[in-house]
């Protein structure tokens, strides 16, 4: 990890009655993402207004630092939510209210442009009380959307969403939606293949809400658990331009070509040829948007025989021509 090109600092704020899944789910995504690639790493620290924070399952969380007077530019502040009830002893409501007020005051004083704020579940309510969601689209647990709107009347509260990204504010719905949001962020920072690897390790689906953008082409057909199909998909995603003959892909997957074709249709909802073409078109899109290569060079690097061949396959997935994407990217 010493040659890592980028390191992203996270500061996690522990509220009273921290909902443990809100905390552990997103942080496990970061931990695993740091083990499966070395381009992006994550430095995580914790702060809390109390020395010990009682979490939702009745366990006291220790080791967090005090709320710092300042934080570095580029820091991502993560706000997990709180449980209404804690397993075991009843919490001290007055003490908890004072701790929450301290967090809100700290957020209002410290968060500046250049800091990103990520909220999980009712963590959005703390951000709202600090005025950090004014003018932003956001979401929270479906049972708390009205409270969020009351706390942030100048925010655009969106219901029935897994997560919402609006500039440097990232909010997610209840509990496990924090995992979805963090997978989305890891895909942006370290690439879709990393997010897929993390999701498979956690045995979770790559999900999106009904109004979110279409699933990335790199992630299409990955919401299944069949190991042979995943092995083939991993190989294709790792080298889309390779000549993936049925025999070669079958050897990689550990299945006969005929059986692999059947498994792809059953579990990925597409043919093997479709899977290869989708990856090649996704690679071509990246090359067009991120380089000055001509279309013939793009086609060659993406595994197509010619630009004409690439355009023919492109039309199966996109209404606009590749040149349109290049025009948009240079505006």
GROMACS .gro file of C-alpha atoms in nm:
model
  331
    1UNK     CA    1   0.000   0.000   0.000
    2UNK     CA    2   0.301   0.229   0.022
    3UNK     CA    3   0.274   0.328  -0.344
    4UNK     CA    4  -0.085   0.438  -0.312
    5UNK     CA    5  -0.166   0.730  -0.541
    6UNK     CA    6  -0.451   0.878  -0.336
    7UNK     CA    7  -0.559   0.870   0.025
    8UNK     CA    8  -0.904   0.984   0.140
    9UNK     CA    9  -0.947   1.095   0.501
   10UNK     CA   10  -1.269   1.002   0.682
   11UNK     CA   11  -1.376   1.146   1.014
   12UNK     CA   12  -1.661   0.947   1.171
   13UNK     CA   13  -1.872   1.127   1.430
   14UNK     CA   14  -2.034   0.898   1.686
   15UNK     CA   15  -2.372   1.027   1.807
   16UNK     CA   16  -2.541   0.899   2.123
   17UNK     CA   17  -2.708   0.560   2.067
   18UNK     CA   18  -2.508   0.507   1.746
   19UNK     CA   19  -2.691   0.260   1.522
   20UNK     CA   20  -2.418   0.002   1.481
   21UNK     CA   21  -2.515  -0.109   1.130
   22UNK     CA   22  -2.507   0.254   1.014
   23UNK     CA   23  -2.149   0.265   1.134
   24UNK     CA   24  -2.012  -0.081   1.059
   25UNK     CA   25  -2.167  -0.132   0.714
   26UNK     CA   26  -2.011   0.169   0.535
   27UNK     CA   27  -1.680   0.129   0.720
   28UNK     CA   28  -1.655  -0.238   0.619
   29UNK     CA   29  -1.697  -0.125   0.258
   30UNK     CA   30  -1.398   0.107   0.301
   31UNK     CA   31  -1.191  -0.157   0.479
   32UNK     CA   32  -1.244  -0.416   0.208
   33UNK     CA   33  -1.193  -0.161  -0.070
   34UNK     CA   34  -0.852  -0.087   0.076
   35UNK     CA   35  -0.754  -0.454   0.061
   36UNK     CA   36  -0.859  -0.532  -0.297
   37UNK     CA   37  -0.674  -0.246  -0.470
   38UNK     CA   38  -0.389  -0.005  -0.397
   39UNK     CA   39  -0.480   0.302  -0.601
   40UNK     CA   40  -0.697   0.458  -0.331
   41UNK     CA   41  -0.669   0.417   0.045
   42UNK     CA   42  -0.884   0.533   0.333
   43UNK     CA   43  -0.762   0.685   0.659
   44UNK     CA   44  -1.043   0.665   0.914
   45UNK     CA   45  -1.056   0.840   1.251
   46UNK     CA   46  -1.337   0.872   1.503
   47UNK     CA   47  -1.460   1.154   1.723
   48UNK     CA   48  -1.741   1.186   1.976
   49UNK     CA   49  -1.868   1.434   2.233
   50UNK     CA   50  -1.855   1.162   2.500
   51UNK     CA   51  -1.572   0.940   2.618
   52UNK     CA   52  -1.787   0.630   2.574
   53UNK     CA   53  -2.074   0.606   2.328
   54UNK     CA   54  -2.346   0.353   2.398
   55UNK     CA   55  -2.444   0.196   2.064
   56UNK     CA   56  -2.774   0.046   1.956
   57UNK     CA   57  -2.694  -0.306   2.076
   58UNK     CA   58  -2.593  -0.191   2.425
   59UNK     CA   59  -2.215  -0.199   2.367
   60UNK     CA   60  -2.003   0.098   2.474
   61UNK     CA   61  -1.781   0.227   2.193
   62UNK     CA   62  -1.453   0.370   2.319
   63UNK     CA   63  -1.133   0.499   2.164
   64UNK     CA   64  -1.283   0.793   1.974
   65UNK     CA   65  -1.112   1.128   1.999
   66UNK     CA   66  -1.272   1.457   2.096
   67UNK     CA   67  -1.440   1.674   1.833
   68UNK     CA   68  -1.147   1.856   1.667
   69UNK     CA   69  -1.130   2.232   1.637
   70UNK     CA   70  -1.053   2.207   1.264
   71UNK     CA   71  -1.035   1.938   0.996
   72UNK     CA   72  -0.824   1.927   0.684
   73UNK     CA   73  -0.959   2.017   0.343
   74UNK     CA   74  -1.086   1.715   0.155
   75UNK     CA   75  -1.196   1.533   0.469
   76UNK     CA   76  -1.514   1.327   0.439
   77UNK     CA   77  -1.729   1.354   0.752
   78UNK     CA   78  -1.949   1.050   0.812
   79UNK     CA   79  -2.258   1.087   1.033
   80UNK     CA   80  -2.426   0.756   1.123
   81UNK     CA   81  -2.772   0.760   1.271
   82UNK     CA   82  -2.900   0.683   1.620
   83UNK     CA   83  -3.135   0.415   1.748
   84UNK     CA   84  -3.449   0.526   1.926
   85UNK     CA   85  -3.407   0.246   2.177
   86UNK     CA   86  -3.090   0.077   2.293
   87UNK     CA   87  -3.065  -0.290   2.377
   88UNK     CA   88  -3.036  -0.315   2.754
   89UNK     CA   89  -3.042  -0.018   2.990
   90UNK     CA   90  -3.243   0.294   2.904
   91UNK     CA   91  -3.020   0.585   2.796
   92UNK     CA   92  -3.001   0.919   2.974
   93UNK     CA   93  -3.212   1.135   2.742
   94UNK     CA   94  -3.093   1.467   2.881
   95UNK     CA   95  -2.729   1.365   2.847
   96UNK     CA   96  -2.790   1.238   2.495
   97UNK     CA   97  -2.966   1.559   2.393
   98UNK     CA   98  -2.670   1.762   2.519
   99UNK     CA   99  -2.429   1.543   2.320
  100UNK     CA  100  -2.636   1.581   2.004
  101UNK     CA  101  -2.645   1.959   2.050
  102UNK     CA  102  -2.266   1.957   2.084
  103UNK     CA  103  -2.232   1.767   1.756
  104UNK     CA  104  -2.468   2.009   1.578
  105UNK     CA  105  -2.274   2.310   1.707
  106UNK     CA  106  -1.947   2.149   1.601
  107UNK     CA  107  -2.078   2.074   1.251
  108UNK     CA  108  -2.201   2.432   1.213
  109UNK     CA  109  -1.864   2.572   1.323
  110UNK     CA  110  -1.622   2.337   1.147
  111UNK     CA  111  -1.769   2.215   0.816
  112UNK     CA  112  -1.657   2.439   0.532
  113UNK     CA  113  -1.639   2.422   0.149
  114UNK     CA  114  -1.396   2.146   0.063
  115UNK     CA  115  -1.545   1.907   0.319
  116UNK     CA  116  -1.786   1.634   0.210
  117UNK     CA  117  -2.063   1.517   0.442
  118UNK     CA  118  -2.200   1.162   0.426
  119UNK     CA  119  -2.506   1.077   0.633
  120UNK     CA  120  -2.664   0.741   0.704
  121UNK     CA  121  -3.024   0.714   0.820
  122UNK     CA  122  -3.099   0.976   1.089
  123UNK     CA  123  -2.746   1.113   1.070
  124UNK     CA  124  -2.908   1.347   0.817
  125UNK     CA  125  -3.104   1.508   1.101
  126UNK     CA  126  -2.784   1.622   1.268
  127UNK     CA  127  -2.658   1.769   0.942
  128UNK     CA  128  -2.995   1.936   0.889
  129UNK     CA  129  -2.996   2.095   1.234
  130UNK     CA  130  -2.652   2.238   1.156
  131UNK     CA  131  -2.781   2.393   0.833
  132UNK     CA  132  -2.560   2.171   0.617
  133UNK     CA  133  -2.845   2.048   0.395
  134UNK     CA  134  -2.998   2.387   0.313
  135UNK     CA  135  -3.028   2.410  -0.065
  136UNK     CA  136  -2.939   2.043  -0.114
  137UNK     CA  137  -3.136   1.737  -0.218
  138UNK     CA  138  -3.121   1.470   0.051
  139UNK     CA  139  -3.294   1.169   0.203
  140UNK     CA  140  -3.313   0.964   0.522
  141UNK     CA  141  -3.504   0.667   0.661
  142UNK     CA  142  -3.859   0.666   0.527
  143UNK     CA  143  -3.999   0.702   0.879
  144UNK     CA  144  -3.793   1.017   0.938
  145UNK     CA  145  -3.846   1.213   0.616
  146UNK     CA  146  -4.103   1.445   0.777
  147UNK     CA  147  -3.864   1.517   1.064
  148UNK     CA  148  -3.587   1.589   0.816
  149UNK     CA  149  -3.807   1.832   0.627
  150UNK     CA  150  -3.898   2.006   0.953
  151UNK     CA  151  -3.529   2.031   1.049
  152UNK     CA  152  -3.424   2.152   0.703
  153UNK     CA  153  -3.718   2.332   0.538
  154UNK     CA  154  -3.482   2.476   0.275
  155UNK     CA  155  -3.364   2.130   0.170
  156UNK     CA  156  -3.527   1.916  -0.099
  157UNK     CA  157  -3.614   1.596   0.088
  158UNK     CA  158  -3.658   1.300  -0.147
  159UNK     CA  159  -3.852   0.999  -0.026
  160UNK     CA  160  -3.826   0.640  -0.147
  161UNK     CA  161  -3.459   0.673  -0.236
  162UNK     CA  162  -3.173   0.448  -0.130
  163UNK     CA  163  -2.935   0.741  -0.141
  164UNK     CA  164  -2.899   1.088  -0.283
  165UNK     CA  165  -2.584   1.260  -0.408
  166UNK     CA  166  -2.597   1.639  -0.441
  167UNK     CA  167  -2.256   1.797  -0.491
  168UNK     CA  168  -2.062   1.743  -0.164
  169UNK     CA  169  -2.359   1.611   0.034
  170UNK     CA  170  -2.434   1.240   0.033
  171UNK     CA  171  -2.731   1.103   0.224
  172UNK     CA  172  -2.877   0.755   0.248
  173UNK     CA  173  -3.191   0.590   0.377
  174UNK     CA  174  -3.206   0.358   0.672
  175UNK     CA  175  -2.946   0.116   0.798
  176UNK     CA  176  -2.814  -0.101   0.511
  177UNK     CA  177  -2.861   0.177   0.254
  178UNK     CA  178  -2.538   0.319   0.395
  179UNK     CA  179  -2.363   0.022   0.235
  180UNK     CA  180  -2.520   0.105  -0.101
  181UNK     CA  181  -2.407   0.466  -0.075
  182UNK     CA  182  -2.053   0.372   0.021
  183UNK     CA  183  -2.032   0.119  -0.263
  184UNK     CA  184  -2.141   0.399  -0.496
  185UNK     CA  185  -1.867   0.627  -0.362
  186UNK     CA  186  -1.603   0.354  -0.383
  187UNK     CA  187  -1.703   0.300  -0.748
  188UNK     CA  188  -1.643   0.672  -0.810
  189UNK     CA  189  -1.311   0.682  -0.625
  190UNK     CA  190  -1.155   0.344  -0.702
  191UNK     CA  191  -1.354   0.222  -1.001
  192UNK     CA  192  -1.659  -0.002  -1.052
  193UNK     CA  193  -1.455  -0.322  -1.045
  194UNK     CA  194  -1.347  -0.242  -0.688
  195UNK     CA  195  -1.707  -0.181  -0.583
  196UNK     CA  196  -1.809  -0.512  -0.739
  197UNK     CA  197  -1.531  -0.694  -0.553
  198UNK     CA  198  -1.639  -0.536  -0.224
  199UNK     CA  199  -2.006  -0.616  -0.283
  200UNK     CA  200  -1.923  -0.979  -0.357
  201UNK     CA  201  -1.713  -1.004  -0.040
  202UNK     CA  202  -2.001  -0.862   0.164
  203UNK     CA  203  -2.251  -1.082  -0.027
  204UNK     CA  204  -2.472  -0.784  -0.111
  205UNK     CA  205  -2.631  -0.676  -0.436
  206UNK     CA  206  -2.529  -0.360  -0.619
  207UNK     CA  207  -2.863  -0.179  -0.587
  208UNK     CA  208  -3.008   0.153  -0.699
  209UNK     CA  209  -3.331   0.334  -0.618
  210UNK     CA  210  -3.612   0.374  -0.873
  211UNK     CA  211  -3.510   0.729  -0.965
  212UNK     CA  212  -3.135   0.683  -0.960
  213UNK     CA  213  -2.922   0.667  -1.275
  214UNK     CA  214  -2.899   0.345  -1.471
  215UNK     CA  215  -2.659   0.088  -1.330
  216UNK     CA  216  -2.306   0.128  -1.461
  217UNK     CA  217  -2.230  -0.103  -1.756
  218UNK     CA  218  -1.947  -0.247  -1.548
  219UNK     CA  219  -2.201  -0.359  -1.287
  220UNK     CA  220  -2.487  -0.484  -1.503
  221UNK     CA  221  -2.575  -0.847  -1.452
  222UNK     CA  222  -2.374  -0.873  -1.129
  223UNK     CA  223  -2.662  -0.909  -0.882
  224UNK     CA  224  -2.629  -1.285  -0.849
  225UNK     CA  225  -2.421  -1.528  -0.648
  226UNK     CA  226  -2.305  -1.785  -0.904
  227UNK     CA  227  -1.924  -1.820  -0.874
  228UNK     CA  228  -1.859  -1.948  -1.228
  229UNK     CA  229  -2.043  -1.656  -1.388
  230UNK     CA  230  -1.866  -1.410  -1.158
  231UNK     CA  231  -1.527  -1.559  -1.254
  232UNK     CA  232  -1.608  -1.510  -1.620
  233UNK     CA  233  -1.740  -1.157  -1.561
  234UNK     CA  234  -1.432  -1.064  -1.359
  235UNK     CA  235  -1.208  -1.187  -1.640
  236UNK     CA  236  -1.401  -0.993  -1.905
  237UNK     CA  237  -1.403  -0.674  -1.695
  238UNK     CA  238  -1.029  -0.709  -1.632
  239UNK     CA  239  -0.944  -0.731  -2.002
  240UNK     CA  240  -1.241  -0.645  -2.226
  241UNK     CA  241  -1.028  -0.625  -2.540
  242UNK     CA  242  -0.910  -0.986  -2.517
  243UNK     CA  243  -1.042  -1.236  -2.771
  244UNK     CA  244  -1.279  -1.414  -2.536
  245UNK     CA  245  -1.356  -1.735  -2.721
  246UNK     CA  246  -1.617  -1.965  -2.561
  247UNK     CA  247  -1.347  -2.222  -2.490
  248UNK     CA  248  -1.114  -1.973  -2.319
  249UNK     CA  249  -1.387  -1.818  -2.109
  250UNK     CA  250  -1.513  -2.164  -2.015
  251UNK     CA  251  -1.167  -2.258  -1.886
  252UNK     CA  252  -1.151  -1.938  -1.680
  253UNK     CA  253  -1.497  -1.997  -1.533
  254UNK     CA  254  -1.452  -2.370  -1.477
  255UNK     CA  255  -1.751  -2.464  -1.694
  256UNK     CA  256  -1.806  -2.597  -2.041
  257UNK     CA  257  -1.883  -2.329  -2.303
  258UNK     CA  258  -2.236  -2.462  -2.343
  259UNK     CA  259  -2.304  -2.469  -1.969
  260UNK     CA  260  -2.149  -2.125  -1.921
  261UNK     CA  261  -2.378  -1.983  -2.190
  262UNK     CA  262  -2.676  -2.131  -2.007
  263UNK     CA  263  -2.556  -1.995  -1.672
  264UNK     CA  264  -2.510  -1.645  -1.814
  265UNK     CA  265  -2.865  -1.637  -1.944
  266UNK     CA  266  -3.002  -1.773  -1.617
  267UNK     CA  267  -2.803  -1.567  -1.364
  268UNK     CA  268  -2.680  -1.256  -1.548
  269UNK     CA  269  -2.984  -1.214  -1.772
  270UNK     CA  270  -2.772  -1.178  -2.086
  271UNK     CA  271  -2.564  -1.381  -2.328
  272UNK     CA  272  -2.187  -1.414  -2.303
  273UNK     CA  273  -2.154  -1.208  -2.621
  274UNK     CA  274  -2.367  -0.934  -2.467
  275UNK     CA  275  -2.148  -0.934  -2.156
  276UNK     CA  276  -1.831  -0.895  -2.361
  277UNK     CA  277  -1.982  -0.623  -2.580
  278UNK     CA  278  -2.112  -0.428  -2.280
  279UNK     CA  279  -1.768  -0.427  -2.122
  280UNK     CA  280  -1.603  -0.323  -2.446
  281UNK     CA  281  -1.851  -0.041  -2.499
  282UNK     CA  282  -1.801   0.072  -2.139
  283UNK     CA  283  -1.426   0.079  -2.197
  284UNK     CA  284  -1.475   0.267  -2.523
  285UNK     CA  285  -1.691   0.525  -2.343
  286UNK     CA  286  -1.418   0.578  -2.083
  287UNK     CA  287  -1.151   0.615  -2.353
  288UNK     CA  288  -1.358   0.864  -2.550
  289UNK     CA  289  -1.441   1.073  -2.243
  290UNK     CA  290  -1.095   1.061  -2.084
  291UNK     CA  291  -0.851   1.069  -2.377
  292UNK     CA  292  -0.784   1.234  -2.712
  293UNK     CA  293  -0.761   0.904  -2.899
  294UNK     CA  294  -0.928   0.885  -3.239
  295UNK     CA  295  -1.221   0.648  -3.280
  296UNK     CA  296  -1.011   0.392  -3.469
  297UNK     CA  297  -0.763   0.382  -3.179
  298UNK     CA  298  -1.047   0.364  -2.929
  299UNK     CA  299  -1.201   0.074  -3.119
  300UNK     CA  300  -0.870  -0.113  -3.129
  301UNK     CA  301  -0.801  -0.066  -2.757
  302UNK     CA  302  -1.155  -0.170  -2.665
  303UNK     CA  303  -1.129  -0.494  -2.861
  304UNK     CA  304  -1.327  -0.409  -3.176
  305UNK     CA  305  -1.201  -0.491  -3.522
  306UNK     CA  306  -1.265  -0.140  -3.649
  307UNK     CA  307  -1.444   0.184  -3.569
  308UNK     CA  308  -1.724   0.066  -3.797
  309UNK     CA  309  -1.760  -0.252  -3.592
  310UNK     CA  310  -1.758  -0.047  -3.270
  311UNK     CA  311  -2.031   0.185  -3.403
  312UNK     CA  312  -2.247  -0.113  -3.498
  313UNK     CA  313  -2.224  -0.260  -3.146
  314UNK     CA  314  -2.255   0.086  -2.991
  315UNK     CA  315  -2.597   0.133  -3.151
  316UNK     CA  316  -2.724  -0.170  -2.959
  317UNK     CA  317  -2.676   0.017  -2.631
  318UNK     CA  318  -2.680   0.391  -2.708
  319UNK     CA  319  -2.902   0.609  -2.923
  320UNK     CA  320  -2.637   0.881  -2.968
  321UNK     CA  321  -2.321   0.820  -3.170
  322UNK     CA  322  -1.976   0.790  -3.005
  323UNK     CA  323  -1.875   1.124  -3.156
  324UNK     CA  324  -2.157   1.290  -2.960
  325UNK     CA  325  -1.999   1.172  -2.636
  326UNK     CA  326  -1.663   1.317  -2.743
  327UNK     CA  327  -1.830   1.651  -2.821
  328UNK     CA  328  -2.000   1.657  -2.480
  329UNK     CA  329  -1.678   1.568  -2.300
  330UNK     CA  330  -1.488   1.861  -2.453
  331UNK     CA  331  -1.746   2.129  -2.371
   0.00000   0.00000   0.00000
